[in-house]
mmCIF file with all atom_site columns, C-alpha atoms in Angstrom:
data_model
loop_
_atom_site.group_PDB
_atom_site.id
_atom_site.type_symbol
_atom_site.label_atom_id
_atom_site.label_alt_id
_atom_site.label_comp_id
_atom_site.label_asym_id
_atom_site.label_entity_id
_atom_site.label_seq_id
_atom_site.pdbx_PDB_ins_code
_atom_site.Cartn_x
_atom_site.Cartn_y
_atom_site.Cartn_z
_atom_site.occupancy
_atom_site.B_iso_or_equiv
_atom_site.pdbx_formal_charge
_atom_site.auth_seq_id
_atom_site.auth_comp_id
_atom_site.auth_asym_id
_atom_site.auth_atom_id
_atom_site.pdbx_PDB_model_num
ATOM 1   C CA . LEU A 1 1   ? -16.176 -4.016  -12.441 1.00 79.00 ? 1   LEU A CA 1
ATOM 2   C CA . ILE A 1 2   ? -17.619 -2.375  -9.342  1.00 91.00 ? 2   ILE A CA 1
ATOM 3   C CA . GLY A 1 3   ? -18.699 -4.634  -6.464  1.00 91.00 ? 3   GLY A CA 1
ATOM 4   C CA . SER A 1 4   ? -21.687 -4.204  -4.185  1.00 95.00 ? 4   SER A CA 1
ATOM 5   C CA . ASN A 1 5   ? -21.798 -1.407  -1.618  1.00 95.00 ? 5   ASN A CA 1
ATOM 6   C CA . VAL A 1 6   ? -18.884 0.504   -3.209  1.00 95.00 ? 6   VAL A CA 1
ATOM 7   C CA . SER A 1 7   ? -19.014 4.276   -2.746  1.00 95.00 ? 7   SER A CA 1
ATOM 8   C CA . VAL A 1 8   ? -17.228 6.712   -5.048  1.00 96.00 ? 8   VAL A CA 1
ATOM 9   C CA . TRP A 1 9   ? -17.197 10.429  -4.207  1.00 96.00 ? 9   TRP A CA 1
ATOM 10  C CA . ASP A 1 10  ? -17.362 13.300  -6.694  1.00 96.00 ? 10  ASP A CA 1
ATOM 11  C CA . PHE A 1 11  ? -14.686 13.993  -9.305  1.00 97.00 ? 11  PHE A CA 1
ATOM 12  C CA . SER A 1 12  ? -12.947 10.614  -9.065  1.00 96.00 ? 12  SER A CA 1
ATOM 13  C CA . GLN A 1 13  ? -11.916 8.773   -12.215 1.00 96.00 ? 13  GLN A CA 1
ATOM 14  C CA . ILE A 1 14  ? -12.026 4.993   -12.418 1.00 97.00 ? 14  ILE A CA 1
ATOM 15  C CA . ARG A 1 15  ? -10.617 3.761   -15.712 1.00 96.00 ? 15  ARG A CA 1
ATOM 16  C CA . GLU A 1 16  ? -11.720 0.861   -17.889 1.00 96.00 ? 16  GLU A CA 1
ATOM 17  C CA . LEU A 1 17  ? -11.229 -2.681  -16.636 1.00 97.00 ? 17  LEU A CA 1
ATOM 18  C CA . ALA A 1 18  ? -10.538 -1.507  -13.069 1.00 97.00 ? 18  ALA A CA 1
ATOM 19  C CA . GLN A 1 19  ? -11.957 -3.801  -10.401 1.00 97.00 ? 19  GLN A CA 1
ATOM 20  C CA . LEU A 1 20  ? -13.242 -2.534  -7.049  1.00 97.00 ? 20  LEU A CA 1
ATOM 21  C CA . ASP A 1 21  ? -14.493 -5.258  -4.737  1.00 97.00 ? 21  ASP A CA 1
ATOM 22  C CA . GLU A 1 22  ? -17.361 -4.966  -2.269  1.00 97.00 ? 22  GLU A CA 1
ATOM 23  C CA . ASN A 1 23  ? -17.563 -2.432  0.568   1.00 98.00 ? 23  ASN A CA 1
ATOM 24  C CA . THR A 1 24  ? -14.765 -0.235  -0.752  1.00 98.00 ? 24  THR A CA 1
ATOM 25  C CA . SER A 1 25  ? -14.871 3.535   -0.363  1.00 98.00 ? 25  SER A CA 1
ATOM 26  C CA . VAL A 1 26  ? -13.207 5.928   -2.837  1.00 98.00 ? 26  VAL A CA 1
ATOM 27  C CA . GLY A 1 27  ? -12.869 9.607   -1.864  1.00 98.00 ? 27  GLY A CA 1
ATOM 28  C CA . SER A 1 28  ? -13.036 12.702  -4.079  1.00 98.00 ? 28  SER A CA 1
ATOM 29  C CA . PHE A 1 29  ? -10.484 13.440  -6.811  1.00 98.00 ? 29  PHE A CA 1
ATOM 30  C CA . VAL A 1 30  ? -9.044  9.905   -6.789  1.00 98.00 ? 30  VAL A CA 1
ATOM 31  C CA . TYR A 1 31  ? -7.489  8.464   -9.959  1.00 98.00 ? 31  TYR A CA 1
ATOM 32  C CA . ILE A 1 32  ? -7.630  4.681   -10.411 1.00 98.00 ? 32  ILE A CA 1
ATOM 33  C CA . ASP A 1 33  ? -5.863  3.637   -13.616 1.00 97.00 ? 33  ASP A CA 1
ATOM 34  C CA . ALA A 1 34  ? -7.040  1.053   -16.134 1.00 95.00 ? 34  ALA A CA 1
ATOM 35  C CA . ALA A 1 35  ? -7.056  -2.578  -14.965 1.00 96.00 ? 35  ALA A CA 1
ATOM 36  C CA . VAL A 1 36  ? -6.081  -1.766  -11.351 1.00 97.00 ? 36  VAL A CA 1
ATOM 37  C CA . ARG A 1 37  ? -7.518  -4.271  -8.863  1.00 98.00 ? 37  ARG A CA 1
ATOM 38  C CA . ILE A 1 38  ? -8.700  -3.088  -5.463  1.00 98.00 ? 38  ILE A CA 1
ATOM 39  C CA . GLY A 1 39  ? -9.848  -5.651  -2.900  1.00 98.00 ? 39  GLY A CA 1
ATOM 40  C CA . LYS A 1 40  ? -12.854 -5.608  -0.608  1.00 98.00 ? 40  LYS A CA 1
ATOM 41  C CA . ASN A 1 41  ? -13.270 -3.359  2.438   1.00 98.00 ? 41  ASN A CA 1
ATOM 42  C CA . CYS A 1 42  ? -10.653 -0.853  1.265   1.00 98.00 ? 42  CYS A CA 1
ATOM 43  C CA . LYS A 1 43  ? -10.618 2.872   1.958   1.00 98.00 ? 43  LYS A CA 1
ATOM 44  C CA . ILE A 1 44  ? -9.015  5.095   -0.689  1.00 98.00 ? 44  ILE A CA 1
ATOM 45  C CA . GLN A 1 45  ? -8.852  8.691   0.565   1.00 98.00 ? 45  GLN A CA 1
ATOM 46  C CA . SER A 1 46  ? -9.275  11.861  -1.516  1.00 98.00 ? 46  SER A CA 1
ATOM 47  C CA . GLY A 1 47  ? -6.567  12.774  -4.009  1.00 98.00 ? 47  GLY A CA 1
ATOM 48  C CA . ALA A 1 48  ? -4.907  9.353   -4.129  1.00 98.00 ? 48  ALA A CA 1
ATOM 49  C CA . LEU A 1 49  ? -3.367  8.321   -7.477  1.00 98.00 ? 49  LEU A CA 1
ATOM 50  C CA . ILE A 1 50  ? -3.139  4.598   -8.223  1.00 98.00 ? 50  ILE A CA 1
ATOM 51  C CA . TYR A 1 51  ? -1.465  3.610   -11.492 1.00 97.00 ? 51  TYR A CA 1
ATOM 52  C CA . HIS A 1 52  ? -1.630  0.309   -13.405 1.00 95.00 ? 52  HIS A CA 1
ATOM 53  C CA . PRO A 1 53  ? -0.521  -2.410  -12.725 1.00 96.00 ? 53  PRO A CA 1
ATOM 54  C CA . ALA A 1 54  ? -1.116  -1.763  -8.996  1.00 97.00 ? 54  ALA A CA 1
ATOM 55  C CA . ASP A 1 55  ? -2.813  -4.543  -7.070  1.00 98.00 ? 55  ASP A CA 1
ATOM 56  C CA . ILE A 1 56  ? -4.471  -3.629  -3.770  1.00 98.00 ? 56  ILE A CA 1
ATOM 57  C CA . GLY A 1 57  ? -5.387  -6.396  -1.325  1.00 98.00 ? 57  GLY A CA 1
ATOM 58  C CA . ASP A 1 58  ? -8.383  -6.604  1.002   1.00 98.00 ? 58  ASP A CA 1
ATOM 59  C CA . GLY A 1 59  ? -8.762  -4.143  3.858   1.00 98.00 ? 59  GLY A CA 1
ATOM 60  C CA . VAL A 1 60  ? -6.127  -1.681  2.615   1.00 98.00 ? 60  VAL A CA 1
ATOM 61  C CA . PHE A 1 61  ? -6.126  2.001   3.604   1.00 98.00 ? 61  PHE A CA 1
ATOM 62  C CA . ILE A 1 62  ? -4.593  4.505   1.177   1.00 98.00 ? 62  ILE A CA 1
ATOM 63  C CA . GLY A 1 63  ? -4.345  7.993   2.669   1.00 98.00 ? 63  GLY A CA 1
ATOM 64  C CA . PRO A 1 64  ? -5.152  11.341  1.065   1.00 98.00 ? 64  PRO A CA 1
ATOM 65  C CA . GLY A 1 65  ? -2.779  12.324  -1.713  1.00 98.00 ? 65  GLY A CA 1
ATOM 66  C CA . ALA A 1 66  ? -0.836  9.048   -1.680  1.00 98.00 ? 66  ALA A CA 1
ATOM 67  C CA . ILE A 1 67  ? 0.710   8.043   -5.015  1.00 98.00 ? 67  ILE A CA 1
ATOM 68  C CA . LEU A 1 68  ? 1.433   4.534   -6.290  1.00 98.00 ? 68  LEU A CA 1
ATOM 69  C CA . THR A 1 69  ? 3.700   4.923   -9.335  1.00 97.00 ? 69  THR A CA 1
ATOM 70  C CA . ASN A 1 70  ? 4.230   2.610   -12.307 1.00 95.00 ? 70  ASN A CA 1
ATOM 71  C CA . ASP A 1 71  ? 7.357   3.726   -14.179 1.00 90.00 ? 71  ASP A CA 1
ATOM 72  C CA . HIS A 1 72  ? 10.781  3.144   -12.656 1.00 83.00 ? 72  HIS A CA 1
ATOM 73  C CA . ASN A 1 73  ? 12.575  5.208   -15.337 1.00 84.00 ? 73  ASN A CA 1
ATOM 74  C CA . PRO A 1 74  ? 10.097  7.891   -16.494 1.00 87.00 ? 74  PRO A CA 1
ATOM 75  C CA . ARG A 1 75  ? 10.668  9.848   -19.687 1.00 89.00 ? 75  ARG A CA 1
ATOM 76  C CA . ALA A 1 76  ? 8.208   11.720  -21.922 1.00 91.00 ? 76  ALA A CA 1
ATOM 77  C CA . ILE A 1 77  ? 10.359  11.340  -25.052 1.00 92.00 ? 77  ILE A CA 1
ATOM 78  C CA . ASN A 1 78  ? 12.732  8.837   -26.611 1.00 86.00 ? 78  ASN A CA 1
ATOM 79  C CA . TYR A 1 79  ? 16.400  9.560   -27.210 1.00 86.00 ? 79  TYR A CA 1
ATOM 80  C CA . GLY A 1 80  ? 15.529  10.919  -30.677 1.00 89.00 ? 80  GLY A CA 1
ATOM 81  C CA . GLY A 1 81  ? 13.069  13.447  -29.223 1.00 92.00 ? 81  GLY A CA 1
ATOM 82  C CA . GLU A 1 82  ? 9.871   11.658  -30.280 1.00 91.00 ? 82  GLU A CA 1
ATOM 83  C CA . ALA A 1 83  ? 7.044   11.269  -27.773 1.00 94.00 ? 83  ALA A CA 1
ATOM 84  C CA . LYS A 1 84  ? 7.137   7.873   -26.090 1.00 89.00 ? 84  LYS A CA 1
ATOM 85  C CA . SER A 1 85  ? 4.299   5.515   -26.944 1.00 85.00 ? 85  SER A CA 1
ATOM 86  C CA . PRO A 1 86  ? 2.873   2.859   -24.610 1.00 80.00 ? 86  PRO A CA 1
ATOM 87  C CA . ASN A 1 87  ? 5.176   0.368   -26.349 1.00 82.00 ? 87  ASN A CA 1
ATOM 88  C CA . ASP A 1 88  ? 8.275   2.351   -25.320 1.00 82.00 ? 88  ASP A CA 1
ATOM 89  C CA . TRP A 1 89  ? 8.058   1.631   -21.632 1.00 80.00 ? 89  TRP A CA 1
ATOM 90  C CA . GLU A 1 90  ? 7.446   -1.248  -19.280 1.00 86.00 ? 90  GLU A CA 1
ATOM 91  C CA . LYS A 1 91  ? 4.900   -0.659  -16.537 1.00 90.00 ? 91  LYS A CA 1
ATOM 92  C CA . VAL A 1 92  ? 5.828   -1.925  -13.085 1.00 95.00 ? 92  VAL A CA 1
ATOM 93  C CA . GLY A 1 93  ? 3.441   -1.953  -10.162 1.00 95.00 ? 93  GLY A CA 1
ATOM 94  C CA . VAL A 1 94  ? 2.988   -1.446  -6.467  1.00 98.00 ? 94  VAL A CA 1
ATOM 95  C CA . ASN A 1 95  ? 1.401   -4.411  -4.702  1.00 98.00 ? 95  ASN A CA 1
ATOM 96  C CA . VAL A 1 96  ? -0.247  -3.608  -1.394  1.00 98.00 ? 96  VAL A CA 1
ATOM 97  C CA . LEU A 1 97  ? -1.091  -6.674  0.674   1.00 98.00 ? 97  LEU A CA 1
ATOM 98  C CA . GLU A 1 98  ? -3.987  -7.317  3.059   1.00 98.00 ? 98  GLU A CA 1
ATOM 99  C CA . GLY A 1 99  ? -4.575  -4.838  5.866   1.00 98.00 ? 99  GLY A CA 1
ATOM 100 C CA . ALA A 1 100 ? -1.694  -2.501  4.996   1.00 98.00 ? 100 ALA A CA 1
ATOM 101 C CA . SER A 1 101 ? -2.007  1.274   5.456   1.00 98.00 ? 101 SER A CA 1
ATOM 102 C CA . ILE A 1 102 ? -0.309  3.977   3.409   1.00 98.00 ? 102 ILE A CA 1
ATOM 103 C CA . GLY A 1 103 ? -0.269  7.405   5.063   1.00 98.00 ? 103 GLY A CA 1
ATOM 104 C CA . ALA A 1 104 ? -1.227  10.772  3.604   1.00 98.00 ? 104 ALA A CA 1
ATOM 105 C CA . GLY A 1 105 ? 1.072   12.040  0.876   1.00 98.00 ? 105 GLY A CA 1
ATOM 106 C CA . ALA A 1 106 ? 3.233   8.911   0.801   1.00 98.00 ? 106 ALA A CA 1
ATOM 107 C CA . ILE A 1 107 ? 4.811   8.019   -2.530  1.00 98.00 ? 107 ILE A CA 1
ATOM 108 C CA . CYS A 1 108 ? 5.415   4.367   -3.388  1.00 98.00 ? 108 CYS A CA 1
ATOM 109 C CA . ILE A 1 109 ? 7.957   3.955   -6.185  1.00 97.00 ? 109 ILE A CA 1
ATOM 110 C CA . ALA A 1 110 ? 7.274   0.807   -8.233  1.00 96.00 ? 110 ALA A CA 1
ATOM 111 C CA . PRO A 1 111 ? 8.196   -1.987  -8.411  1.00 96.00 ? 111 PRO A CA 1
ATOM 112 C CA . ILE A 1 112 ? 7.617   -2.755  -4.711  1.00 98.00 ? 112 ILE A CA 1
ATOM 113 C CA . THR A 1 113 ? 5.401   -4.745  -2.369  1.00 98.00 ? 113 THR A CA 1
ATOM 114 C CA . ILE A 1 114 ? 3.891   -3.247  0.769   1.00 98.00 ? 114 ILE A CA 1
ATOM 115 C CA . GLY A 1 115 ? 3.560   -6.152  3.210   1.00 98.00 ? 115 GLY A CA 1
ATOM 116 C CA . LYS A 1 116 ? 0.497   -7.386  5.091   1.00 97.00 ? 116 LYS A CA 1
ATOM 117 C CA . TRP A 1 117 ? -0.626  -5.204  8.008   1.00 97.00 ? 117 TRP A CA 1
ATOM 118 C CA . SER A 1 118 ? 2.332   -2.850  7.516   1.00 98.00 ? 118 SER A CA 1
ATOM 119 C CA . LEU A 1 119 ? 2.124   0.920   8.031   1.00 98.00 ? 119 LEU A CA 1
ATOM 120 C CA . VAL A 1 120 ? 3.742   3.494   5.742   1.00 98.00 ? 120 VAL A CA 1
ATOM 121 C CA . GLY A 1 121 ? 3.972   6.848   7.535   1.00 98.00 ? 121 GLY A CA 1
ATOM 122 C CA . ALA A 1 122 ? 2.612   10.082  6.088   1.00 98.00 ? 122 ALA A CA 1
ATOM 123 C CA . GLY A 1 123 ? 4.935   11.672  3.540   1.00 98.00 ? 123 GLY A CA 1
ATOM 124 C CA . ALA A 1 124 ? 7.205   8.631   3.270   1.00 98.00 ? 124 ALA A CA 1
ATOM 125 C CA . VAL A 1 125 ? 8.915   7.848   -0.033  1.00 98.00 ? 125 VAL A CA 1
ATOM 126 C CA . VAL A 1 126 ? 8.998   4.069   -0.321  1.00 98.00 ? 126 VAL A CA 1
ATOM 127 C CA . THR A 1 127 ? 11.670  2.747   -2.683  1.00 97.00 ? 127 THR A CA 1
ATOM 128 C CA . LYS A 1 128 ? 11.972  -0.873  -1.523  1.00 97.00 ? 128 LYS A CA 1
ATOM 129 C CA . ASP A 1 129 ? 9.716   -3.664  -0.293  1.00 98.00 ? 129 ASP A CA 1
ATOM 130 C CA . VAL A 1 130 ? 8.100   -3.231  3.127   1.00 98.00 ? 130 VAL A CA 1
ATOM 131 C CA . PRO A 1 131 ? 7.928   -6.373  5.311   1.00 97.00 ? 131 PRO A CA 1
ATOM 132 C CA . ASP A 1 132 ? 4.674   -7.606  6.861   1.00 97.00 ? 132 ASP A CA 1
ATOM 133 C CA . PHE A 1 133 ? 3.820   -5.625  10.045  1.00 97.00 ? 133 PHE A CA 1
ATOM 134 C CA . ALA A 1 134 ? 6.678   -3.140  9.458   1.00 97.00 ? 134 ALA A CA 1
ATOM 135 C CA . LEU A 1 135 ? 6.414   0.554   10.356  1.00 98.00 ? 135 LEU A CA 1
ATOM 136 C CA . VAL A 1 136 ? 8.307   2.672   7.809   1.00 98.00 ? 136 VAL A CA 1
ATOM 137 C CA . VAL A 1 137 ? 8.782   6.463   7.675   1.00 98.00 ? 137 VAL A CA 1
ATOM 138 C CA . GLY A 1 138 ? 10.940  9.084   5.971   1.00 98.00 ? 138 GLY A CA 1
ATOM 139 C CA . ASN A 1 139 ? 12.594  9.793   2.636   1.00 97.00 ? 139 ASN A CA 1
ATOM 140 C CA . PRO A 1 140 ? 13.727  7.279   1.677   1.00 97.00 ? 140 PRO A CA 1
ATOM 141 C CA . ALA A 1 141 ? 11.453  5.216   3.914   1.00 98.00 ? 141 ALA A CA 1
ATOM 142 C CA . ARG A 1 142 ? 13.201  3.144   6.544   1.00 98.00 ? 142 ARG A CA 1
ATOM 143 C CA . GLN A 1 143 ? 11.827  0.742   9.111   1.00 97.00 ? 143 GLN A CA 1
ATOM 144 C CA . ILE A 1 144 ? 11.618  2.159   12.631  1.00 97.00 ? 144 ILE A CA 1
ATOM 145 C CA . GLY A 1 145 ? 9.530   -0.538  14.278  1.00 96.00 ? 145 GLY A CA 1
ATOM 146 C CA . TRP A 1 146 ? 6.651   -2.952  13.994  1.00 97.00 ? 146 TRP A CA 1
ATOM 147 C CA . VAL A 1 147 ? 2.860   -2.587  14.148  1.00 97.00 ? 147 VAL A CA 1
ATOM 148 C CA . GLY A 1 148 ? 0.122   -5.105  14.913  1.00 95.00 ? 148 GLY A CA 1
ATOM 149 C CA . HIS A 1 149 ? -3.248  -5.691  13.287  1.00 94.00 ? 149 HIS A CA 1
ATOM 150 C CA . HIS A 1 150 ? -4.644  -2.519  14.901  1.00 93.00 ? 150 HIS A CA 1
ATOM 151 C CA . GLY A 1 151 ? -1.905  -0.298  13.433  1.00 93.00 ? 151 GLY A CA 1
ATOM 152 C CA . VAL A 1 152 ? -0.484  0.457   16.870  1.00 95.00 ? 152 VAL A CA 1
ATOM 153 C CA . ARG A 1 153 ? 3.286   0.344   17.326  1.00 97.00 ? 153 ARG A CA 1
ATOM 154 C CA . LEU A 1 154 ? 4.304   -2.881  19.052  1.00 97.00 ? 154 LEU A CA 1
ATOM 155 C CA . LEU A 1 155 ? 6.223   -2.797  22.334  1.00 97.00 ? 155 LEU A CA 1
ATOM 156 C CA . LYS A 1 156 ? 9.377   -4.862  22.648  1.00 96.00 ? 156 LYS A CA 1
ATOM 157 C CA . LYS A 1 157 ? 9.060   -7.511  25.396  1.00 96.00 ? 157 LYS A CA 1
ATOM 158 C CA . SER A 1 158 ? 12.311  -9.377  24.652  1.00 95.00 ? 158 SER A CA 1
ATOM 159 C CA . LYS A 1 159 ? 14.781  -9.677  21.799  1.00 93.00 ? 159 LYS A CA 1
ATOM 160 C CA . TYR A 1 160 ? 12.275  -11.329 19.443  1.00 95.00 ? 160 TYR A CA 1
ATOM 161 C CA . ILE A 1 161 ? 8.905   -10.919 21.194  1.00 96.00 ? 161 ILE A CA 1
ATOM 162 C CA . PHE A 1 162 ? 6.653   -7.855  20.805  1.00 96.00 ? 162 PHE A CA 1
ATOM 163 C CA . GLU A 1 163 ? 3.257   -7.006  22.282  1.00 96.00 ? 163 GLU A CA 1
ATOM 164 C CA . CYS A 1 164 ? 0.366   -4.890  21.025  1.00 95.00 ? 164 CYS A CA 1
ATOM 165 C CA . PRO A 1 165 ? -0.434  -2.365  23.788  1.00 96.00 ? 165 PRO A CA 1
ATOM 166 C CA . LYS A 1 166 ? -4.063  -2.262  22.653  1.00 94.00 ? 166 LYS A CA 1
ATOM 167 C CA . THR A 1 167 ? -4.924  -5.973  22.368  1.00 92.00 ? 167 THR A CA 1
ATOM 168 C CA . PHE A 1 168 ? -2.035  -7.576  24.321  1.00 93.00 ? 168 PHE A CA 1
ATOM 169 C CA . ARG A 1 169 ? -1.493  -9.963  21.401  1.00 93.00 ? 169 ARG A CA 1
ATOM 170 C CA . LEU A 1 170 ? 2.055   -11.212 21.075  1.00 95.00 ? 170 LEU A CA 1
ATOM 171 C CA . TYR A 1 171 ? 4.124   -11.129 17.899  1.00 96.00 ? 171 TYR A CA 1
ATOM 172 C CA . GLU A 1 172 ? 7.443   -12.803 17.175  1.00 95.00 ? 172 GLU A CA 1
ATOM 173 C CA . VAL A 1 173 ? 10.301  -11.950 14.826  1.00 95.00 ? 173 VAL A CA 1
ATOM 174 C CA . LYS A 1 174 ? 11.715  -15.028 13.083  1.00 92.00 ? 174 LYS A CA 1
ATOM 175 C CA . ASN A 1 175 ? 14.363  -14.708 10.361  1.00 89.00 ? 175 ASN A CA 1
ATOM 176 C CA . GLY A 1 176 ? 13.595  -10.998 10.048  1.00 87.00 ? 176 GLY A CA 1
ATOM 177 C CA . SER A 1 177 ? 9.839   -11.521 9.565   1.00 92.00 ? 177 SER A CA 1
ATOM 178 C CA . MET A 1 178 ? 7.091   -10.680 12.042  1.00 94.00 ? 178 MET A CA 1
ATOM 179 C CA . ALA A 1 179 ? 4.189   -13.039 12.805  1.00 90.00 ? 179 ALA A CA 1
ATOM 180 C CA . GLU A 1 180 ? 1.453   -13.092 15.402  1.00 90.00 ? 180 GLU A CA 1
ATOM 181 C CA . MET A 1 181 ? 1.955   -15.613 18.199  1.00 88.00 ? 181 MET A CA 1
ATOM 182 C CA . GLY A 1 182 ? -1.510  -15.380 19.735  1.00 63.00 ? 182 GLY A CA 1
ATOM 183 C CA . ILE A 1 183 ? -2.852  -14.209 23.070  1.00 50.00 ? 183 ILE A CA 1
ATOM 184 C CA . GLN A 1 184 ? -1.149  -15.500 26.205  1.00 45.00 ? 184 GLN A CA 1
#
């Protein structure tokens, strides 16, 4: 199911039962597996690979060459040497929540959730859930800070209060989670 105003560039493959909501852009050489759901206003850059059962929220950016996996324990054959069939493995997915961005060449190892408005740095290997508004980098990915709605690293104002240097919006950490406070 392809929504209105969706653009798909050359040489991309969108499998059966995939859903792409309105105003989404898909670059060249992208693979979107069967039954993957991609929300509205997303941007999937060239060379990205998105495997079922991934679920992509609204307004998500997936950078060039990023990979969202679906098999936590991959094997081509069973113990006896026979080729594995679809019944021989359990697919697990990567869930990417609203507004999140995944940088170029990042690899997200399912099963994980990438939190709302978070930012995964280029080349990161994500092996565990990413909190909302978190900035994660490296292999394995680790949190090095927080970002706001504009994707800009937040500046620490006090122990639990952070500010976006672009919008001056304030964010607060409560019980390890980040939330916007509003403009003051």
